[in-house]
Amino acid sequence: LLAGGPVRVVSFGEALGLGANRPRFEADLQHAIDPTHASDRLTIGISPHAPYTVDLDGFRQCVALSRERGMPITTHLAEDR
């Protein structure tokens, strides 16, 4: 829907995984950065959810992918002290 819409959009795929949920982070991350629906109107970005749901290694991995692929990155930083 977004790829063919009338406005330019950045869709941030969210990745979560901390503690017992860390194993799901890899799968979430691959799904989050899937460029299948990207178009000239839809840019895919990456969002490590927040510091309380993604560990430091997960953030580092997201930053590295963002730099390597030129993807925008965002997070819910203000939700944490």
PDB file of N, CA and C in Angstrom:
ATOM      1  N   LEU A   1       0.826  -1.199   0.000  1.00  0.00           N
ATOM      2  CA  LEU A   1       0.000   0.000   0.000  1.00  0.00           C
ATOM      3  C   LEU A   1       0.867   1.259   0.000  1.00  0.00           C
ATOM      4  N   LEU A   2       1.890   1.306   0.865  1.00  0.00           N
ATOM      5  CA  LEU A   2       2.744   2.489   0.951  1.00  0.00           C
ATOM      6  C   LEU A   2       3.613   2.678  -0.284  1.00  0.00           C
ATOM      7  N   ALA A   3       4.068   1.576  -0.872  1.00  0.00           N
ATOM      8  CA  ALA A   3       4.982   1.646  -2.013  1.00  0.00           C
ATOM      9  C   ALA A   3       4.357   2.335  -3.214  1.00  0.00           C
ATOM     10  N   GLY A   4       3.055   2.218  -3.367  1.00  0.00           N
ATOM     11  CA  GLY A   4       2.394   2.800  -4.524  1.00  0.00           C
ATOM     12  C   GLY A   4       1.581   4.036  -4.208  1.00  0.00           C
ATOM     13  N   GLY A   5       1.715   4.541  -2.994  1.00  0.00           N
ATOM     14  CA  GLY A   5       0.927   5.689  -2.577  1.00  0.00           C
ATOM     15  C   GLY A   5       1.388   6.995  -3.193  1.00  0.00           C
ATOM     16  N   PRO A   6       0.653   8.071  -2.938  1.00  0.00           N
ATOM     17  CA  PRO A   6       0.957   9.357  -3.548  1.00  0.00           C
ATOM     18  C   PRO A   6       2.041  10.170  -2.833  1.00  0.00           C
ATOM     19  N   VAL A   7       2.482   9.735  -1.647  1.00  0.00           N
ATOM     20  CA  VAL A   7       3.496  10.474  -0.891  1.00  0.00           C
ATOM     21  C   VAL A   7       4.731   9.618  -0.666  1.00  0.00           C
ATOM     22  N   ARG A   8       5.846  10.268  -0.418  1.00  0.00           N
ATOM     23  CA  ARG A   8       7.070   9.536  -0.081  1.00  0.00           C
ATOM     24  C   ARG A   8       7.009   9.161   1.395  1.00  0.00           C
ATOM     25  N   VAL A   9       7.411   7.924   1.695  1.00  0.00           N
ATOM     26  CA  VAL A   9       7.288   7.385   3.040  1.00  0.00           C
ATOM     27  C   VAL A   9       8.571   6.672   3.437  1.00  0.00           C
ATOM     28  N   VAL A  10       8.921   6.772   4.721  1.00  0.00           N
ATOM     29  CA  VAL A  10       9.963   5.933   5.293  1.00  0.00           C
ATOM     30  C   VAL A  10       9.266   5.012   6.278  1.00  0.00           C
ATOM     31  N   SER A  11       9.376   3.726   6.047  1.00  0.00           N
ATOM     32  CA  SER A  11       8.776   2.732   6.931  1.00  0.00           C
ATOM     33  C   SER A  11       9.897   2.083   7.733  1.00  0.00           C
ATOM     34  N   PHE A  12       9.858   2.257   9.045  1.00  0.00           N
ATOM     35  CA  PHE A  12      10.888   1.710   9.922  1.00  0.00           C
ATOM     36  C   PHE A  12      10.443   0.354  10.449  1.00  0.00           C
ATOM     37  N   GLY A  13      11.161  -0.680  10.038  1.00  0.00           N
ATOM     38  CA  GLY A  13      10.899  -2.017  10.552  1.00  0.00           C
ATOM     39  C   GLY A  13      11.493  -2.136  11.936  1.00  0.00           C
ATOM     40  N   GLU A  14      10.698  -2.623  12.858  1.00  0.00           N
ATOM     41  CA  GLU A  14      11.105  -2.666  14.259  1.00  0.00           C
ATOM     42  C   GLU A  14      11.666  -4.026  14.641  1.00  0.00           C
ATOM     43  N   ALA A  15      12.762  -4.017  15.395  1.00  0.00           N
ATOM     44  CA  ALA A  15      13.373  -5.245  15.887  1.00  0.00           C
ATOM     45  C   ALA A  15      13.421  -5.193  17.412  1.00  0.00           C
ATOM     46  N   LEU A  16      13.003  -6.282  18.032  1.00  0.00           N
ATOM     47  CA  LEU A  16      13.021  -6.402  19.491  1.00  0.00           C
ATOM     48  C   LEU A  16      13.759  -7.664  19.883  1.00  0.00           C
ATOM     49  N   GLY A  17      14.275  -7.684  21.078  1.00  0.00           N
ATOM     50  CA  GLY A  17      14.921  -8.891  21.567  1.00  0.00           C
ATOM     51  C   GLY A  17      15.920  -8.593  22.664  1.00  0.00           C
ATOM     52  N   LEU A  18      15.550  -8.906  23.880  1.00  0.00           N
ATOM     53  CA  LEU A  18      16.407  -8.680  25.027  1.00  0.00           C
ATOM     54  C   LEU A  18      16.220  -9.848  25.981  1.00  0.00           C
ATOM     55  N   GLY A  19      17.272 -10.261  26.630  1.00  0.00           N
ATOM     56  CA  GLY A  19      17.182 -11.348  27.590  1.00  0.00           C
ATOM     57  C   GLY A  19      16.705 -12.632  26.941  1.00  0.00           C
ATOM     58  N   ALA A  20      15.635 -13.213  27.472  1.00  0.00           N
ATOM     59  CA  ALA A  20      15.109 -14.482  26.956  1.00  0.00           C
ATOM     60  C   ALA A  20      14.604 -14.346  25.517  1.00  0.00           C
ATOM     61  N   ASN A  21      14.262 -13.139  25.108  1.00  0.00           N
ATOM     62  CA  ASN A  21      13.763 -12.907  23.744  1.00  0.00           C
ATOM     63  C   ASN A  21      14.875 -12.574  22.750  1.00  0.00           C
ATOM     64  N   ARG A  22      16.126 -12.589  23.194  1.00  0.00           N
ATOM     65  CA  ARG A  22      17.243 -12.229  22.312  1.00  0.00           C
ATOM     66  C   ARG A  22      17.293 -13.094  21.055  1.00  0.00           C
ATOM     67  N   PRO A  23      17.029 -14.406  21.141  1.00  0.00           N
ATOM     68  CA  PRO A  23      17.079 -15.229  19.926  1.00  0.00           C
ATOM     69  C   PRO A  23      16.130 -14.761  18.821  1.00  0.00           C
ATOM     70  N   ARG A  24      15.046 -14.133  19.160  1.00  0.00           N
ATOM     71  CA  ARG A  24      14.104 -13.675  18.128  1.00  0.00           C
ATOM     72  C   ARG A  24      14.591 -12.414  17.433  1.00  0.00           C
ATOM     73  N   PHE A  25      15.591 -11.743  18.002  1.00  0.00           N
ATOM     74  CA  PHE A  25      16.087 -10.492  17.437  1.00  0.00           C
ATOM     75  C   PHE A  25      16.596 -10.671  16.011  1.00  0.00           C
ATOM     76  N   GLU A  26      17.337 -11.725  15.759  1.00  0.00           N
ATOM     77  CA  GLU A  26      17.903 -11.949  14.420  1.00  0.00           C
ATOM     78  C   GLU A  26      16.805 -12.061  13.366  1.00  0.00           C
ATOM     79  N   ALA A  27      15.773 -12.839  13.677  1.00  0.00           N
ATOM     80  CA  ALA A  27      14.660 -12.998  12.730  1.00  0.00           C
ATOM     81  C   ALA A  27      13.908 -11.679  12.557  1.00  0.00           C
ATOM     82  N   ASP A  28      13.658 -10.967  13.673  1.00  0.00           N
ATOM     83  CA  ASP A  28      12.984  -9.665  13.596  1.00  0.00           C
ATOM     84  C   ASP A  28      13.785  -8.690  12.742  1.00  0.00           C
ATOM     85  N   LEU A  29      15.093  -8.704  12.944  1.00  0.00           N
ATOM     86  CA  LEU A  29      15.951  -7.780  12.217  1.00  0.00           C
ATOM     87  C   LEU A  29      15.916  -8.044  10.714  1.00  0.00           C
ATOM     88  N   GLN A  30      16.010  -9.287  10.319  1.00  0.00           N
ATOM     89  CA  GLN A  30      15.968  -9.620   8.890  1.00  0.00           C
ATOM     90  C   GLN A  30      14.625  -9.241   8.280  1.00  0.00           C
ATOM     91  N   HIS A  31      13.559  -9.468   9.013  1.00  0.00           N
ATOM     92  CA  HIS A  31      12.231  -9.080   8.531  1.00  0.00           C
ATOM     93  C   HIS A  31      12.114  -7.555   8.449  1.00  0.00           C
ATOM     94  N   ALA A  32      12.679  -6.857   9.430  1.00  0.00           N
ATOM     95  CA  ALA A  32      12.577  -5.401   9.497  1.00  0.00           C
ATOM     96  C   ALA A  32      13.268  -4.714   8.325  1.00  0.00           C
ATOM     97  N   ILE A  33      14.360  -5.285   7.850  1.00  0.00           N
ATOM     98  CA  ILE A  33      15.119  -4.629   6.775  1.00  0.00           C
ATOM     99  C   ILE A  33      14.825  -5.212   5.398  1.00  0.00           C
ATOM    100  N   ASP A  34      13.824  -6.046   5.304  1.00  0.00           N
ATOM    101  CA  ASP A  34      13.449  -6.664   4.027  1.00  0.00           C
ATOM    102  C   ASP A  34      13.057  -5.586   3.012  1.00  0.00           C
ATOM    103  N   PRO A  35      13.807  -5.484   1.920  1.00  0.00           N
ATOM    104  CA  PRO A  35      13.544  -4.429   0.932  1.00  0.00           C
ATOM    105  C   PRO A  35      12.496  -4.795  -0.119  1.00  0.00           C
ATOM    106  N   THR A  36      11.797  -5.885   0.070  1.00  0.00           N
ATOM    107  CA  THR A  36      10.848  -6.380  -0.929  1.00  0.00           C
ATOM    108  C   THR A  36       9.884  -5.313  -1.428  1.00  0.00           C
ATOM    109  N   HIS A  37       9.390  -4.487  -0.549  1.00  0.00           N
ATOM    110  CA  HIS A  37       8.363  -3.519  -0.937  1.00  0.00           C
ATOM    111  C   HIS A  37       8.906  -2.112  -1.157  1.00  0.00           C
ATOM    112  N   ALA A  38      10.214  -1.944  -1.090  1.00  0.00           N
ATOM    113  CA  ALA A  38      10.798  -0.622  -1.310  1.00  0.00           C
ATOM    114  C   ALA A  38      10.508  -0.140  -2.733  1.00  0.00           C
ATOM    115  N   SER A  39      10.386   1.150  -2.886  1.00  0.00           N
ATOM    116  CA  SER A  39      10.138   1.743  -4.203  1.00  0.00           C
ATOM    117  C   SER A  39      10.684   3.164  -4.196  1.00  0.00           C
ATOM    118  N   ASP A  40      10.456   3.893  -5.281  1.00  0.00           N
ATOM    119  CA  ASP A  40      10.902   5.284  -5.296  1.00  0.00           C
ATOM    120  C   ASP A  40      10.113   6.133  -4.305  1.00  0.00           C
ATOM    121  N   ARG A  41       8.997   5.635  -3.841  1.00  0.00           N
ATOM    122  CA  ARG A  41       8.175   6.344  -2.860  1.00  0.00           C
ATOM    123  C   ARG A  41       8.272   5.753  -1.458  1.00  0.00           C
ATOM    124  N   LEU A  42       8.825   4.545  -1.320  1.00  0.00           N
ATOM    125  CA  LEU A  42       8.903   3.877  -0.017  1.00  0.00           C
ATOM    126  C   LEU A  42      10.344   3.494   0.299  1.00  0.00           C
ATOM    127  N   THR A  43      10.899   4.120   1.324  1.00  0.00           N
ATOM    128  CA  THR A  43      12.233   3.821   1.815  1.00  0.00           C
ATOM    129  C   THR A  43      12.102   2.956   3.063  1.00  0.00           C
ATOM    130  N   ILE A  44      12.906   1.913   3.135  1.00  0.00           N
ATOM    131  CA  ILE A  44      12.889   1.034   4.299  1.00  0.00           C
ATOM    132  C   ILE A  44      13.956   1.503   5.283  1.00  0.00           C
ATOM    133  N   GLY A  45      13.569   1.683   6.528  1.00  0.00           N
ATOM    134  CA  GLY A  45      14.479   2.055   7.600  1.00  0.00           C
ATOM    135  C   GLY A  45      14.486   0.981   8.662  1.00  0.00           C
ATOM    136  N   ILE A  46      15.344   1.143   9.650  1.00  0.00           N
ATOM    137  CA  ILE A  46      15.476   0.157  10.714  1.00  0.00           C
ATOM    138  C   ILE A  46      15.264   0.825  12.064  1.00  0.00           C
ATOM    139  N   SER A  47      14.580   0.114  12.958  1.00  0.00           N
ATOM    140  CA  SER A  47      14.305   0.643  14.283  1.00  0.00           C
ATOM    141  C   SER A  47      14.562  -0.399  15.359  1.00  0.00           C
ATOM    142  N   PRO A  48      15.755  -0.334  16.004  1.00  0.00           N
ATOM    143  CA  PRO A  48      15.895  -1.119  17.218  1.00  0.00           C
ATOM    144  C   PRO A  48      14.922  -0.482  18.220  1.00  0.00           C
ATOM    145  N   HIS A  49      13.944  -1.221  18.699  1.00  0.00           N
ATOM    146  CA  HIS A  49      12.803  -0.637  19.403  1.00  0.00           C
ATOM    147  C   HIS A  49      13.178   0.394  20.455  1.00  0.00           C
ATOM    148  N   ALA A  50      13.842  -0.011  21.513  1.00  0.00           N
ATOM    149  CA  ALA A  50      14.182   0.900  22.619  1.00  0.00           C
ATOM    150  C   ALA A  50      15.270   0.259  23.477  1.00  0.00           C
ATOM    151  N   PRO A  51      15.965   1.053  24.293  1.00  0.00           N
ATOM    152  CA  PRO A  51      17.025   0.496  25.136  1.00  0.00           C
ATOM    153  C   PRO A  51      16.544  -0.589  26.108  1.00  0.00           C
ATOM    154  N   TYR A  52      15.274  -0.588  26.450  1.00  0.00           N
ATOM    155  CA  TYR A  52      14.782  -1.617  27.372  1.00  0.00           C
ATOM    156  C   TYR A  52      14.284  -2.877  26.657  1.00  0.00           C
ATOM    157  N   THR A  53      14.360  -2.898  25.320  1.00  0.00           N
ATOM    158  CA  THR A  53      13.927  -4.087  24.576  1.00  0.00           C
ATOM    159  C   THR A  53      14.989  -4.615  23.614  1.00  0.00           C
ATOM    160  N   VAL A  54      16.111  -3.894  23.478  1.00  0.00           N
ATOM    161  CA  VAL A  54      17.213  -4.325  22.611  1.00  0.00           C
ATOM    162  C   VAL A  54      18.515  -4.093  23.373  1.00  0.00           C
ATOM    163  N   ASP A  55      19.375  -5.101  23.424  1.00  0.00           N
ATOM    164  CA  ASP A  55      20.639  -4.944  24.136  1.00  0.00           C
ATOM    165  C   ASP A  55      21.654  -4.155  23.309  1.00  0.00           C
ATOM    166  N   LEU A  56      22.770  -3.824  23.924  1.00  0.00           N
ATOM    167  CA  LEU A  56      23.785  -3.005  23.271  1.00  0.00           C
ATOM    168  C   LEU A  56      24.306  -3.651  21.988  1.00  0.00           C
ATOM    169  N   ASP A  57      24.525  -4.962  22.005  1.00  0.00           N
ATOM    170  CA  ASP A  57      24.977  -5.634  20.788  1.00  0.00           C
ATOM    171  C   ASP A  57      23.951  -5.515  19.670  1.00  0.00           C
ATOM    172  N   GLY A  58      22.674  -5.584  20.022  1.00  0.00           N
ATOM    173  CA  GLY A  58      21.616  -5.421  19.024  1.00  0.00           C
ATOM    174  C   GLY A  58      21.629  -4.024  18.420  1.00  0.00           C
ATOM    175  N   PHE A  59      21.819  -3.009  19.270  1.00  0.00           N
ATOM    176  CA  PHE A  59      21.919  -1.637  18.762  1.00  0.00           C
ATOM    177  C   PHE A  59      23.110  -1.491  17.844  1.00  0.00           C
ATOM    178  N   ARG A  60      24.231  -2.064  18.243  1.00  0.00           N
ATOM    179  CA  ARG A  60      25.433  -1.980  17.407  1.00  0.00           C
ATOM    180  C   ARG A  60      25.202  -2.634  16.046  1.00  0.00           C
ATOM    181  N   GLN A  61      24.536  -3.761  16.054  1.00  0.00           N
ATOM    182  CA  GLN A  61      24.233  -4.470  14.808  1.00  0.00           C
ATOM    183  C   GLN A  61      23.339  -3.607  13.912  1.00  0.00           C
ATOM    184  N   CYS A  62      22.344  -2.966  14.497  1.00  0.00           N
ATOM    185  CA  CYS A  62      21.448  -2.102  13.722  1.00  0.00           C
ATOM    186  C   CYS A  62      22.186  -0.898  13.147  1.00  0.00           C
ATOM    187  N   VAL A  63      23.050  -0.294  13.941  1.00  0.00           N
ATOM    188  CA  VAL A  63      23.822   0.852  13.460  1.00  0.00           C
ATOM    189  C   VAL A  63      24.735   0.431  12.303  1.00  0.00           C
ATOM    190  N   ALA A  64      25.377  -0.721  12.449  1.00  0.00           N
ATOM    191  CA  ALA A  64      26.253  -1.211  11.381  1.00  0.00           C
ATOM    192  C   ALA A  64      25.466  -1.448  10.095  1.00  0.00           C
ATOM    193  N   LEU A  65      24.301  -2.080  10.195  1.00  0.00           N
ATOM    194  CA  LEU A  65      23.464  -2.314   9.010  1.00  0.00           C
ATOM    195  C   LEU A  65      23.007  -1.001   8.395  1.00  0.00           C
ATOM    196  N   SER A  66      22.639  -0.048   9.239  1.00  0.00           N
ATOM    197  CA  SER A  66      22.209   1.257   8.751  1.00  0.00           C
ATOM    198  C   SER A  66      23.318   1.924   7.949  1.00  0.00           C
ATOM    199  N   ARG A  67      24.517   1.865   8.461  1.00  0.00           N
ATOM    200  CA  ARG A  67      25.659   2.479   7.760  1.00  0.00           C
ATOM    201  C   ARG A  67      25.982   1.736   6.476  1.00  0.00           C
ATOM    202  N   GLU A  68      26.029   0.404   6.544  1.00  0.00           N
ATOM    203  CA  GLU A  68      26.379  -0.405   5.377  1.00  0.00           C
ATOM    204  C   GLU A  68      25.394  -0.216   4.234  1.00  0.00           C
ATOM    205  N   ARG A  69      24.114  -0.142   4.559  1.00  0.00           N
ATOM    206  CA  ARG A  69      23.067  -0.107   3.532  1.00  0.00           C
ATOM    207  C   ARG A  69      22.505   1.283   3.275  1.00  0.00           C
ATOM    208  N   GLY A  70      22.997   2.273   4.000  1.00  0.00           N
ATOM    209  CA  GLY A  70      22.488   3.632   3.827  1.00  0.00           C
ATOM    210  C   GLY A  70      21.036   3.764   4.242  1.00  0.00           C
ATOM    211  N   MET A  71      20.648   3.004   5.252  1.00  0.00           N
ATOM    212  CA  MET A  71      19.262   3.009   5.718  1.00  0.00           C
ATOM    213  C   MET A  71      19.078   4.009   6.857  1.00  0.00           C
ATOM    214  N   PRO A  72      17.956   4.717   6.879  1.00  0.00           N
ATOM    215  CA  PRO A  72      17.673   5.557   8.033  1.00  0.00           C
ATOM    216  C   PRO A  72      17.443   4.678   9.268  1.00  0.00           C
ATOM    217  N   ILE A  73      17.710   5.232  10.441  1.00  0.00           N
ATOM    218  CA  ILE A  73      17.557   4.482  11.683  1.00  0.00           C
ATOM    219  C   ILE A  73      16.869   5.368  12.718  1.00  0.00           C
ATOM    220  N   THR A  74      16.055   4.748  13.551  1.00  0.00           N
ATOM    221  CA  THR A  74      15.369   5.472  14.618  1.00  0.00           C
ATOM    222  C   THR A  74      15.170   4.522  15.792  1.00  0.00           C
ATOM    223  N   THR A  75      14.871   5.082  16.953  1.00  0.00           N
ATOM    224  CA  THR A  75      14.588   4.275  18.142  1.00  0.00           C
ATOM    225  C   THR A  75      13.721   5.085  19.103  1.00  0.00           C
ATOM    226  N   HIS A  76      13.117   4.415  20.054  1.00  0.00           N
ATOM    227  CA  HIS A  76      12.297   5.062  21.074  1.00  0.00           C
ATOM    228  C   HIS A  76      13.184   5.414  22.263  1.00  0.00           C
ATOM    229  N   LEU A  77      14.098   6.325  22.085  1.00  0.00           N
ATOM    230  CA  LEU A  77      15.067   6.673  23.113  1.00  0.00           C
ATOM    231  C   LEU A  77      14.424   7.411  24.282  1.00  0.00           C
ATOM    232  N   ALA A  78      13.456   8.256  24.035  1.00  0.00           N
ATOM    233  CA  ALA A  78      12.836   9.051  25.095  1.00  0.00           C
ATOM    234  C   ALA A  78      11.972   8.206  26.038  1.00  0.00           C
ATOM    235  N   GLU A  79      11.755   6.951  25.736  1.00  0.00           N
ATOM    236  CA  GLU A  79      10.980   6.072  26.617  1.00  0.00           C
ATOM    237  C   GLU A  79      11.828   5.517  27.750  1.00  0.00           C
ATOM    238  N   ASP A  80      13.115   5.861  27.780  1.00  0.00           N
ATOM    239  CA  ASP A  80      14.036   5.321  28.774  1.00  0.00           C
ATOM    240  C   ASP A  80      14.763   6.465  29.460  1.00  0.00           C
ATOM    241  N   ARG A  81      15.087   6.263  30.710  1.00  0.00           N
ATOM    242  CA  ARG A  81      15.838   7.318  31.430  1.00  0.00           C
ATOM    243  C   ARG A  81      17.217   7.454  30.850  1.00  0.00           C
TER     244      ARG A  81
END
